[in-house]
Amino acid sequence: MVIDVSIHNGLIDWSKVKSSGVTGVIVRAGYGRNMPKQDDPSFKRNIEGALAQGLRVGAYIYSYAKSEDSAISEARHILRLVEPYKDKITLPIYYDLEEAGTENGAKERAIIFGEIIEKAGFWCGIYSSLSWWNTHLKGLDRFTKWVAYWGSNNGSKPSKTPNINGLDLWQYTSLGKVSGISGRVDCNELIKESIGGYIKSKSEIKPQTPKDDGIKEDPTPKETKYITYKIKSGDTLSKIAKKYSTTVKAIKEANPDKIKNVNKIYAGDTIKIPAKEG
């Protein structure tokens, strides 16, 4: 089993993770443009912890790109972070494409990102949902495919694999349980064992000094902050959403393991509520 992790998984006991049967991990390097404030704060700790246990490692970056310049900056971002570990990386470098509002041109930006990653000597992959692959990334077959297809998403692996050509890594749940990790974790099945990591190149790109890259059109993405709320008798999600200036959908998405039906919440349960910015 391969897991993917970020700062949201908290402090991980990598010895217990390995003992649980995990063989590989895809570590989030960061999100968006090439700026240190958008690095995942747990990247160094997570990748070094996984490597110390002899696990196969790869990395991914969450994309907010809406332009070619942004995609280039995101490639530079992840290359900067993986550079110290390149000879130890044995799983691909992935481009995470799922942000609403970035669908238009996503396929073309993925190619731009992937070519930079490949030129730097890494095996490049693209992560997205089965829906995105079939709708926005159709025909993008030159990179290894990491596909999210959760089915009922109950922590178990669905019996039916995604029906997509070239599937190499399948994320089958976001609600998995792994010893050494508190709370839920994304679990994946490695379909193609031979996918690689750092392969070396005759003309490596040297990661540039972190900078803004002169990109004006995309706002700087921010990590969502949350308020912890204990549900009271008589509460509804609509009332809670109104009180905290958010939406029922946002609250449900922040609590996938506790809110299955927006019309059924239970007094005494503790949930996360997206905090209002400002």
mmCIF file of C-alpha atoms in Angstrom:
data_model
loop_
_atom_site.group_PDB
_atom_site.id
_atom_site.type_symbol
_atom_site.label_atom_id
_atom_site.label_comp_id
_atom_site.label_asym_id
_atom_site.label_seq_id
_atom_site.Cartn_x
_atom_site.Cartn_y
_atom_site.Cartn_z
ATOM 1 C CA MET A 1 0.000 0.000 0.000
ATOM 2 C CA VAL A 2 1.096 3.561 -0.768
ATOM 3 C CA ILE A 3 -0.169 6.525 1.256
ATOM 4 C CA ASP A 4 -0.065 10.246 0.520
ATOM 5 C CA VAL A 5 0.436 12.739 3.331
ATOM 6 C CA SER A 6 0.689 16.440 4.128
ATOM 7 C CA ILE A 7 0.774 18.699 7.171
ATOM 8 C CA HIS A 8 -2.897 17.826 7.703
ATOM 9 C CA ASN A 9 -1.893 14.331 8.841
ATOM 10 C CA GLY A 10 -0.070 15.737 11.858
ATOM 11 C CA LEU A 11 3.011 14.209 13.473
ATOM 12 C CA ILE A 12 3.576 10.781 11.932
ATOM 13 C CA ASP A 13 5.306 7.804 13.555
ATOM 14 C CA TRP A 14 7.033 6.410 10.482
ATOM 15 C CA SER A 15 8.261 3.273 12.244
ATOM 16 C CA LYS A 16 4.653 2.269 12.950
ATOM 17 C CA VAL A 17 3.636 3.220 9.410
ATOM 18 C CA LYS A 18 6.213 0.826 7.970
ATOM 19 C CA SER A 19 5.189 -1.933 10.388
ATOM 20 C CA SER A 20 1.590 -1.559 9.232
ATOM 21 C CA GLY A 21 2.544 -2.755 5.753
ATOM 22 C CA VAL A 22 2.906 0.572 3.935
ATOM 23 C CA THR A 23 5.624 0.342 1.266
ATOM 24 C CA GLY A 24 5.566 3.828 -0.222
ATOM 25 C CA VAL A 25 4.501 7.405 0.403
ATOM 26 C CA ILE A 26 3.792 10.439 -1.766
ATOM 27 C CA VAL A 27 4.639 13.527 0.299
ATOM 28 C CA ARG A 28 3.064 16.916 -0.380
ATOM 29 C CA ALA A 29 5.857 19.393 -1.103
ATOM 30 C CA GLY A 30 3.635 22.446 -1.215
ATOM 31 C CA TYR A 31 0.942 24.217 -3.159
ATOM 32 C CA GLY A 32 0.925 26.866 -5.859
ATOM 33 C CA ARG A 33 3.718 29.181 -6.922
ATOM 34 C CA ASN A 34 7.380 29.029 -6.000
ATOM 35 C CA MET A 35 7.350 30.845 -2.670
ATOM 36 C CA PRO A 36 8.595 29.448 0.666
ATOM 37 C CA LYS A 37 5.383 30.470 2.432
ATOM 38 C CA GLN A 38 3.600 27.959 0.186
ATOM 39 C CA ASP A 39 5.871 25.051 1.064
ATOM 40 C CA ASP A 40 4.201 22.308 3.090
ATOM 41 C CA PRO A 41 5.628 22.875 6.609
ATOM 42 C CA SER A 42 5.847 19.109 7.175
ATOM 43 C CA PHE A 43 7.530 18.195 3.881
ATOM 44 C CA LYS A 44 11.088 17.876 5.210
ATOM 45 C CA ARG A 45 10.008 15.982 8.326
ATOM 46 C CA ASN A 46 7.755 13.630 6.366
ATOM 47 C CA ILE A 47 10.112 12.786 3.518
ATOM 48 C CA GLU A 48 13.075 12.257 5.837
ATOM 49 C CA GLY A 49 10.984 10.158 8.216
ATOM 50 C CA ALA A 50 9.770 7.945 5.374
ATOM 51 C CA LEU A 51 13.257 7.589 3.887
ATOM 52 C CA ALA A 52 14.692 6.650 7.282
ATOM 53 C CA GLN A 53 12.343 3.657 7.319
ATOM 54 C CA GLY A 54 13.338 2.541 3.845
ATOM 55 C CA LEU A 55 10.014 3.405 2.240
ATOM 56 C CA ARG A 56 9.731 4.330 -1.421
ATOM 57 C CA VAL A 57 9.035 8.049 -1.691
ATOM 58 C CA GLY A 58 7.648 10.476 -4.224
ATOM 59 C CA ALA A 59 6.260 13.992 -3.940
ATOM 60 C CA TYR A 60 3.356 16.079 -5.188
ATOM 61 C CA ILE A 61 2.387 19.719 -5.474
ATOM 62 C CA TYR A 62 -1.186 21.006 -5.371
ATOM 63 C CA SER A 63 -1.833 23.250 -8.374
ATOM 64 C CA TYR A 64 -3.685 26.548 -8.472
ATOM 65 C CA ALA A 65 -2.344 27.460 -11.918
ATOM 66 C CA LYS A 66 -4.507 29.258 -14.439
ATOM 67 C CA SER A 67 -1.674 30.263 -16.772
ATOM 68 C CA GLU A 68 1.446 28.784 -18.343
ATOM 69 C CA ASP A 69 3.657 31.007 -16.182
ATOM 70 C CA SER A 70 1.985 29.675 -13.058
ATOM 71 C CA ALA A 71 2.542 26.067 -14.166
ATOM 72 C CA ILE A 72 6.235 26.827 -14.748
ATOM 73 C CA SER A 73 6.472 28.390 -11.290
ATOM 74 C CA GLU A 74 4.811 25.351 -9.709
ATOM 75 C CA ALA A 75 7.320 23.053 -11.415
ATOM 76 C CA ARG A 76 10.171 25.183 -10.066
ATOM 77 C CA HIS A 77 8.540 25.079 -6.652
ATOM 78 C CA ILE A 78 8.576 21.307 -6.302
ATOM 79 C CA LEU A 79 12.013 20.953 -7.912
ATOM 80 C CA ARG A 80 13.450 23.327 -5.315
ATOM 81 C CA LEU A 81 12.096 21.171 -2.501
ATOM 82 C CA VAL A 82 12.984 17.719 -3.833
ATOM 83 C CA GLU A 83 16.512 18.676 -4.934
ATOM 84 C CA PRO A 84 18.214 17.535 -1.667
ATOM 85 C CA TYR A 85 16.533 14.117 -1.940
ATOM 86 C CA LYS A 86 16.626 13.506 -5.681
ATOM 87 C CA ASP A 87 18.902 10.456 -5.550
ATOM 88 C CA LYS A 88 16.591 8.833 -2.972
ATOM 89 C CA ILE A 89 13.277 9.498 -4.713
ATOM 90 C CA THR A 90 11.948 6.271 -6.233
ATOM 91 C CA LEU A 91 8.337 7.230 -6.978
ATOM 92 C CA PRO A 92 7.224 9.954 -9.407
ATOM 93 C CA ILE A 93 6.855 13.687 -8.944
ATOM 94 C CA TYR A 94 3.130 14.383 -9.267
ATOM 95 C CA TYR A 95 1.105 17.403 -10.364
ATOM 96 C CA ASP A 96 -2.156 17.512 -8.376
ATOM 97 C CA LEU A 97 -4.906 18.890 -10.634
ATOM 98 C CA GLU A 98 -8.294 19.279 -8.972
ATOM 99 C CA GLU A 99 -8.804 22.929 -8.024
ATOM 100 C CA ALA A 100 -12.180 24.292 -9.128
ATOM 101 C CA GLY A 101 -11.776 27.094 -11.640
ATOM 102 C CA THR A 102 -8.549 25.725 -13.161
ATOM 103 C CA GLU A 103 -10.157 23.214 -15.519
ATOM 104 C CA ASN A 104 -9.717 25.295 -18.686
ATOM 105 C CA GLY A 105 -6.252 24.631 -20.128
ATOM 106 C CA ALA A 106 -5.323 22.145 -17.396
ATOM 107 C CA LYS A 107 -4.165 19.539 -19.919
ATOM 108 C CA GLU A 108 -1.849 21.996 -21.653
ATOM 109 C CA ARG A 109 -0.406 23.224 -18.343
ATOM 110 C CA ALA A 110 0.149 19.633 -17.249
ATOM 111 C CA ILE A 111 2.322 19.079 -20.316
ATOM 112 C CA ILE A 112 4.341 22.226 -19.562
ATOM 113 C CA PHE A 113 4.830 21.135 -15.943
ATOM 114 C CA GLY A 114 5.692 17.574 -16.925
ATOM 115 C CA GLU A 115 8.292 18.549 -19.499
ATOM 116 C CA ILE A 116 10.149 20.638 -16.905
ATOM 117 C CA ILE A 117 10.047 17.798 -14.385
ATOM 118 C CA GLU A 118 11.284 15.294 -16.968
ATOM 119 C CA LYS A 119 14.074 17.576 -18.119
ATOM 120 C CA ALA A 120 15.238 17.774 -14.499
ATOM 121 C CA GLY A 121 15.566 13.990 -14.527
ATOM 122 C CA PHE A 122 12.417 12.887 -12.692
ATOM 123 C CA TRP A 123 9.616 10.545 -13.667
ATOM 124 C CA CYS A 124 6.534 12.788 -13.847
ATOM 125 C CA GLY A 125 2.974 11.851 -12.999
ATOM 126 C CA ILE A 126 -0.393 13.595 -12.971
ATOM 127 C CA TYR A 127 -2.924 13.184 -10.151
ATOM 128 C CA SER A 128 -6.613 13.861 -10.580
ATOM 129 C CA SER A 129 -10.056 12.379 -10.078
ATOM 130 C CA LEU A 130 -11.495 9.933 -12.601
ATOM 131 C CA SER A 131 -14.003 12.635 -13.556
ATOM 132 C CA TRP A 132 -11.219 15.136 -14.303
ATOM 133 C CA TRP A 133 -9.305 12.553 -16.310
ATOM 134 C CA ASN A 134 -12.346 11.776 -18.432
ATOM 135 C CA THR A 135 -13.417 15.393 -18.850
ATOM 136 C CA HIS A 136 -10.425 17.760 -18.681
ATOM 137 C CA LEU A 137 -7.354 15.545 -19.154
ATOM 138 C CA LYS A 138 -8.606 13.140 -21.804
ATOM 139 C CA GLY A 139 -5.799 11.922 -24.053
ATOM 140 C CA LEU A 140 -3.032 12.939 -21.666
ATOM 141 C CA ASP A 141 -1.214 9.614 -21.790
ATOM 142 C CA ARG A 142 2.476 10.569 -21.847
ATOM 143 C CA PHE A 143 2.790 10.804 -18.031
ATOM 144 C CA THR A 144 2.127 8.176 -15.402
ATOM 145 C CA LYS A 145 -1.450 8.379 -14.083
ATOM 146 C CA TRP A 146 -2.481 8.627 -10.430
ATOM 147 C CA VAL A 147 -6.267 8.429 -10.306
ATOM 148 C CA ALA A 148 -8.602 9.168 -7.389
ATOM 149 C CA TYR A 149 -11.643 6.897 -7.477
ATOM 150 C CA TRP A 150 -13.167 6.367 -4.046
ATOM 151 C CA GLY A 151 -16.471 4.623 -4.669
ATOM 152 C CA SER A 152 -18.394 4.659 -1.381
ATOM 153 C CA ASN A 153 -15.242 5.994 0.367
ATOM 154 C CA ASN A 154 -15.683 3.979 3.558
ATOM 155 C CA GLY A 155 -12.011 3.264 4.164
ATOM 156 C CA SER A 156 -12.016 -0.002 2.233
ATOM 157 C CA LYS A 157 -10.861 -0.622 -1.311
ATOM 158 C CA PRO A 158 -13.730 -0.817 -3.817
ATOM 159 C CA SER A 159 -13.946 -4.061 -5.756
ATOM 160 C CA LYS A 160 -14.048 -2.178 -9.051
ATOM 161 C CA THR A 161 -10.922 -0.375 -10.258
ATOM 162 C CA PRO A 162 -11.161 2.842 -12.302
ATOM 163 C CA ASN A 163 -11.884 2.211 -15.961
ATOM 164 C CA ILE A 164 -9.095 4.282 -17.465
ATOM 165 C CA ASN A 165 -6.203 3.483 -19.772
ATOM 166 C CA GLY A 166 -2.716 3.670 -18.271
ATOM 167 C CA LEU A 167 -3.666 3.582 -14.586
ATOM 168 C CA ASP A 168 -0.483 3.249 -12.511
ATOM 169 C CA LEU A 169 -1.515 4.409 -9.017
ATOM 170 C CA TRP A 170 -5.065 4.253 -7.660
ATOM 171 C CA GLN A 171 -6.195 6.374 -4.708
ATOM 172 C CA TYR A 172 -9.128 4.314 -3.478
ATOM 173 C CA THR A 173 -10.086 6.102 -0.243
ATOM 174 C CA SER A 174 -9.482 9.282 1.759
ATOM 175 C CA LEU A 175 -10.671 7.598 4.956
ATOM 176 C CA GLY A 176 -8.036 4.925 5.490
ATOM 177 C CA LYS A 177 -6.541 4.008 8.850
ATOM 178 C CA VAL A 178 -2.815 3.381 9.222
ATOM 179 C CA SER A 179 -0.907 2.727 12.424
ATOM 180 C CA GLY A 180 1.303 5.693 13.277
ATOM 181 C CA ILE A 181 -1.068 8.277 11.811
ATOM 182 C CA SER A 182 -3.772 9.896 13.916
ATOM 183 C CA GLY A 183 -7.001 10.273 11.973
ATOM 184 C CA ARG A 184 -7.762 9.373 8.392
ATOM 185 C CA VAL A 185 -5.262 9.058 5.562
ATOM 186 C CA ASP A 186 -5.404 8.692 1.774
ATOM 187 C CA CYS A 187 -4.644 5.104 0.711
ATOM 188 C CA ASN A 188 -3.498 3.961 -2.705
ATOM 189 C CA GLU A 189 -2.794 0.775 -4.620
ATOM 190 C CA LEU A 190 0.355 0.766 -6.728
ATOM 191 C CA ILE A 191 -0.809 -0.860 -9.953
ATOM 192 C CA LYS A 192 2.484 -0.559 -11.815
ATOM 193 C CA GLU A 193 5.465 -1.367 -9.573
ATOM 194 C CA SER A 194 7.977 -0.247 -12.206
ATOM 195 C CA ILE A 195 7.105 3.468 -12.123
ATOM 196 C CA GLY A 196 10.215 5.346 -11.058
ATOM 197 C CA GLY A 197 11.467 8.533 -9.453
ATOM 198 C CA TYR A 198 14.751 10.249 -10.225
ATOM 199 C CA ILE A 199 16.250 8.908 -13.444
ATOM 200 C CA LYS A 200 18.871 11.618 -14.079
ATOM 201 C CA SER A 201 19.220 13.743 -17.156
ATOM 202 C CA LYS A 202 22.005 15.127 -19.313
ATOM 203 C CA SER A 203 20.609 18.641 -18.957
ATOM 204 C CA GLU A 204 19.159 19.108 -15.484
ATOM 205 C CA ILE A 205 17.277 22.268 -14.648
ATOM 206 C CA LYS A 206 18.702 23.912 -11.563
ATOM 207 C CA PRO A 207 15.851 24.977 -9.273
ATOM 208 C CA GLN A 208 15.754 28.760 -9.166
ATOM 209 C CA THR A 209 15.867 30.944 -6.096
ATOM 210 C CA PRO A 210 12.295 31.197 -4.714
ATOM 211 C CA LYS A 211 10.543 34.260 -6.034
ATOM 212 C CA ASP A 212 7.229 35.627 -7.189
ATOM 213 C CA ASP A 213 8.102 34.959 -10.861
ATOM 214 C CA GLY A 214 6.183 38.113 -11.825
ATOM 215 C CA ILE A 215 2.835 36.349 -11.928
ATOM 216 C CA LYS A 216 -0.029 38.788 -11.431
ATOM 217 C CA GLU A 217 -3.176 37.019 -12.491
ATOM 218 C CA ASP A 218 -3.483 34.343 -9.789
ATOM 219 C CA PRO A 219 -4.183 35.291 -6.181
ATOM 220 C CA THR A 220 -1.873 33.707 -3.625
ATOM 221 C CA PRO A 221 -3.623 30.568 -2.395
ATOM 222 C CA LYS A 222 -3.980 30.226 1.362
ATOM 223 C CA GLU A 223 -4.306 27.232 3.615
ATOM 224 C CA THR A 224 -7.800 26.972 5.034
ATOM 225 C CA LYS A 225 -7.991 27.596 8.779
ATOM 226 C CA TYR A 226 -10.656 25.931 10.884
ATOM 227 C CA ILE A 227 -12.714 26.566 13.993
ATOM 228 C CA THR A 228 -13.554 23.581 16.207
ATOM 229 C CA TYR A 229 -17.261 23.440 17.047
ATOM 230 C CA LYS A 230 -19.201 21.045 19.280
ATOM 231 C CA ILE A 231 -22.679 20.375 17.918
ATOM 232 C CA LYS A 232 -25.491 21.302 20.290
ATOM 233 C CA SER A 233 -29.033 19.962 20.533
ATOM 234 C CA GLY A 234 -31.224 21.762 18.001
ATOM 235 C CA ASP A 235 -28.334 22.683 15.693
ATOM 236 C CA THR A 236 -28.596 22.277 11.940
ATOM 237 C CA LEU A 237 -25.803 22.705 9.424
ATOM 238 C CA SER A 238 -27.665 25.654 7.919
ATOM 239 C CA LYS A 239 -27.737 27.439 11.267
ATOM 240 C CA ILE A 240 -24.072 26.701 11.931
ATOM 241 C CA ALA A 241 -23.065 27.820 8.429
ATOM 242 C CA LYS A 242 -24.980 31.095 8.812
ATOM 243 C CA LYS A 243 -23.445 31.759 12.237
ATOM 244 C CA TYR A 244 -19.907 31.365 10.914
ATOM 245 C CA SER A 245 -20.467 32.970 7.483
ATOM 246 C CA THR A 246 -19.732 29.811 5.518
ATOM 247 C CA THR A 247 -21.761 27.210 3.591
ATOM 248 C CA VAL A 248 -23.208 23.799 4.353
ATOM 249 C CA LYS A 249 -21.134 22.374 1.501
ATOM 250 C CA ALA A 250 -17.889 23.792 2.934
ATOM 251 C CA ILE A 251 -18.607 22.317 6.367
ATOM 252 C CA LYS A 252 -19.471 18.915 4.883
ATOM 253 C CA GLU A 253 -16.266 18.866 2.814
ATOM 254 C CA ALA A 254 -14.221 19.736 5.907
ATOM 255 C CA ASN A 255 -15.691 16.766 7.798
ATOM 256 C CA PRO A 256 -15.907 13.814 5.374
ATOM 257 C CA ASP A 257 -15.612 11.257 8.162
ATOM 258 C CA LYS A 258 -18.353 12.758 10.351
ATOM 259 C CA ILE A 259 -20.913 14.257 7.985
ATOM 260 C CA LYS A 260 -22.274 11.810 5.426
ATOM 261 C CA ASN A 261 -25.744 13.350 5.225
ATOM 262 C CA VAL A 262 -26.140 17.121 5.676
ATOM 263 C CA ASN A 263 -29.533 16.532 7.254
ATOM 264 C CA LYS A 264 -28.139 14.244 9.951
ATOM 265 C CA ILE A 265 -25.778 15.684 12.550
ATOM 266 C CA TYR A 266 -25.498 14.621 16.151
ATOM 267 C CA ALA A 267 -25.287 16.630 19.359
ATOM 268 C CA GLY A 268 -21.946 16.106 21.054
ATOM 269 C CA ASP A 269 -19.967 15.549 17.852
ATOM 270 C CA THR A 270 -17.040 17.920 17.268
ATOM 271 C CA ILE A 271 -16.612 19.236 13.736
ATOM 272 C CA LYS A 272 -14.324 21.628 11.868
ATOM 273 C CA ILE A 273 -15.718 24.846 10.395
ATOM 274 C CA PRO A 274 -13.784 26.855 7.782
ATOM 275 C CA ALA A 275 -12.798 30.122 9.446
ATOM 276 C CA LYS A 276 -13.864 33.365 7.813
ATOM 277 C CA GLU A 277 -10.871 35.270 6.439
ATOM 278 C CA GLY A 278 -10.157 38.808 7.460
#
